[in-house]
Amino acid sequence: GAVVSQHPSWVICKSGTSVKIECRSLDFQATTMFWYRQFPKQSLMLMATSNEGSKATYEQGVEKDKFLINHASLTLSTLTVTSAHPEDSSFYICSASPVRTYGYTFGSGTRLTVV
Amino acid sequence: QKEVEQDPGPLSVPEGAIVSLNCTYSNSAFQYFMWYRQYSRKGPELLMYTYSSGNKEDGRFTAQVDKSSKYISLFIRDSQPSDSATYLCAMTPEYGNKLVFGAGTILRVKS
């Protein structure tokens, strides 16, 4: 149980286009989801906390207009990278916290390459 | 000083060895502790989750939390080459709040 599904697993896009990444909780409801970015050989960097039915809370230094987060239902949060540039190329991962007895679970990640 | 300190390694051990991974933290409010294993280009996989102090065992894995020392450990018994990965500790003061991660320790188990 407590599975988080993330799609796509990898995507290549042209500079200037937008890319949407989906994060779904398959067997539980997630009022809160977290979006991370990870550079090679580094730990996870929290980008934002996604709250169902309200605006996301972004970490300092993260551009809200570039990384749009929508959490429209209790099982789906999306991250849209707008007007992507090569420097946005990275590994993006989502996470959710199911019931208190379980611990936080992560999606499989999305590797974004902007060319 | 970082809130959570974790030696990045790499830690290299022979197959079958007992592995000890550790994190120290400075925020005494942390109550929920997690260990993750992450393979290259994959999302972190939850290994162990503990609340407050104490020990927890699951198969070859044992997690220990010593809140008085602000120190957590993960032990892996009978280590296998497939255990070669990056191990991340993470913690939070309130369940549902954002996690604070260690830098991750690279483990290499040699056959």
GROMACS .gro file of C-alpha atoms in nm, chain B residues 1-104:
model
  104
  116GLN     CA    1   2.581   2.403   1.059
  117LYS     CA    2   2.328   2.187   0.881
  118GLU     CA    3   2.021   2.066   1.067
  119VAL     CA    4   2.101   1.708   0.970
  120GLU     CA    5   2.456   1.581   0.925
  121GLN     CA    6   2.531   1.263   0.734
  122ASP     CA    7   2.869   1.139   0.614
  123PRO     CA    8   2.851   1.118   0.233
  124GLY     CA    9   3.103   0.832   0.217
  125PRO     CA   10   3.151   0.637   0.003
  126LEU     CA   11   3.141   0.345   0.243
  127SER     CA   12   3.282   0.027   0.094
  128VAL     CA   13   3.224  -0.311   0.264
  129PRO     CA   14   3.258  -0.678   0.166
  130GLU     CA   15   2.951  -0.887   0.100
  131GLY     CA   16   2.803  -1.027   0.420
  132ALA     CA   17   2.930  -0.744   0.642
  133ILE     CA   18   2.717  -0.552   0.889
  134VAL     CA   19   2.675  -0.194   0.773
  135SER     CA   20   2.622   0.096   1.008
  136LEU     CA   21   2.487   0.423   0.872
  137ASN     CA   22   2.435   0.727   1.092
  138CYS     CA   23   2.292   1.076   1.107
  139THR     CA   24   2.311   1.344   1.371
  140TYR     CA   25   2.074   1.635   1.401
  141SER     CA   26   2.050   1.959   1.591
  142ASN     CA   27   1.675   2.024   1.615
  143SER     CA   28   1.539   1.858   1.928
  144ALA     CA   29   1.184   1.898   1.791
  145PHE     CA   30   1.235   1.619   1.538
  146GLN     CA   31   1.015   1.322   1.628
  147TYR     CA   32   0.959   1.127   1.307
  148PHE     CA   33   1.259   0.959   1.146
  149MET     CA   34   1.292   0.779   0.816
  150TRP     CA   35   1.558   0.597   0.620
  151TYR     CA   36   1.548   0.573   0.243
  152ARG     CA   37   1.747   0.381  -0.015
  153GLN     CA   38   1.795   0.544  -0.352
  154TYR     CA   39   1.936   0.378  -0.659
  155SER     CA   40   2.074   0.591  -0.939
  156ARG     CA   41   1.799   0.764  -1.142
  157LYS     CA   42   1.524   0.627  -0.917
  158GLY     CA   43   1.301   0.774  -0.650
  159PRO     CA   44   1.387   0.708  -0.283
  160GLU     CA   45   1.247   0.387  -0.138
  161LEU     CA   46   1.129   0.393   0.224
  162LEU     CA   47   1.319   0.138   0.432
  163MET     CA   48   1.241   0.225   0.791
  164TYR     CA   49   1.014   0.465   0.975
  165THR     CA   50   1.029   0.529   1.346
  166TYR     CA   51   0.861   0.765   1.586
  167SER     CA   52   1.052   0.906   1.882
  168SER     CA   53   1.328   0.702   2.045
  169GLY     CA   54   1.381   0.329   2.029
  170ASN     CA   55   1.465   0.046   1.795
  171LYS     CA   56   1.278  -0.106   1.506
  172GLU     CA   57   1.368  -0.416   1.308
  173ASP     CA   58   1.248  -0.529   0.966
  174GLY     CA   59   1.425  -0.821   0.807
  175ARG     CA   60   1.794  -0.735   0.762
  176PHE     CA   61   1.737  -0.373   0.864
  177THR     CA   62   1.739  -0.222   1.212
  178ALA     CA   63   1.676   0.143   1.284
  179GLN     CA   64   1.775   0.308   1.611
  180VAL     CA   65   1.683   0.651   1.740
  181ASP     CA   66   1.852   0.813   2.038
  182LYS     CA   67   1.682   1.146   2.089
  183SER     CA   68   1.891   1.230   2.395
  184SER     CA   69   2.202   1.223   2.175
  185LYS     CA   70   2.022   1.348   1.862
  186TYR     CA   71   2.159   1.047   1.676
  187ILE     CA   72   1.994   0.793   1.448
  188SER     CA   73   2.135   0.478   1.294
  189LEU     CA   74   2.048   0.222   1.031
  190PHE     CA   75   2.208  -0.123   1.048
  191ILE     CA   76   2.209  -0.361   0.754
  192ARG     CA   77   2.293  -0.723   0.830
  193ASP     CA   78   2.433  -0.969   0.577
  194SER     CA   79   2.488  -0.693   0.323
  195GLN     CA   80   2.448  -0.783  -0.044
  196PRO     CA   81   2.582  -0.623  -0.363
  197SER     CA   82   2.221  -0.525  -0.437
  198ASP     CA   83   2.233  -0.302  -0.126
  199SER     CA   84   2.480  -0.077  -0.308
  200ALA     CA   85   2.297   0.255  -0.326
  201THR     CA   86   2.270   0.594  -0.159
  202TYR     CA   87   2.107   0.591   0.184
  203LEU     CA   88   1.925   0.901   0.300
  204CYS     CA   89   1.807   0.983   0.649
  205ALA     CA   90   1.512   1.219   0.684
  206MET     CA   91   1.318   1.363   0.974
  207THR     CA   92   1.042   1.604   1.067
  208PRO     CA   93   0.898   1.749   1.386
  209GLU     CA   94   0.534   1.697   1.291
  210TYR     CA   95   0.397   1.422   1.068
  211GLY     CA   96   0.280   1.577   0.743
  212ASN     CA   97   0.535   1.859   0.753
  213LYS     CA   98   0.825   1.877   0.513
  214LEU     CA   99   1.114   1.640   0.567
  215VAL     CA  100   1.469   1.752   0.638
  216PHE     CA  101   1.721   1.526   0.466
  217GLY     CA  102   2.078   1.432   0.529
  218ALA     CA  103   2.324   1.455   0.241
  219GLY     CA  104   2.305   1.080   0.181
   0.00000   0.00000   0.00000
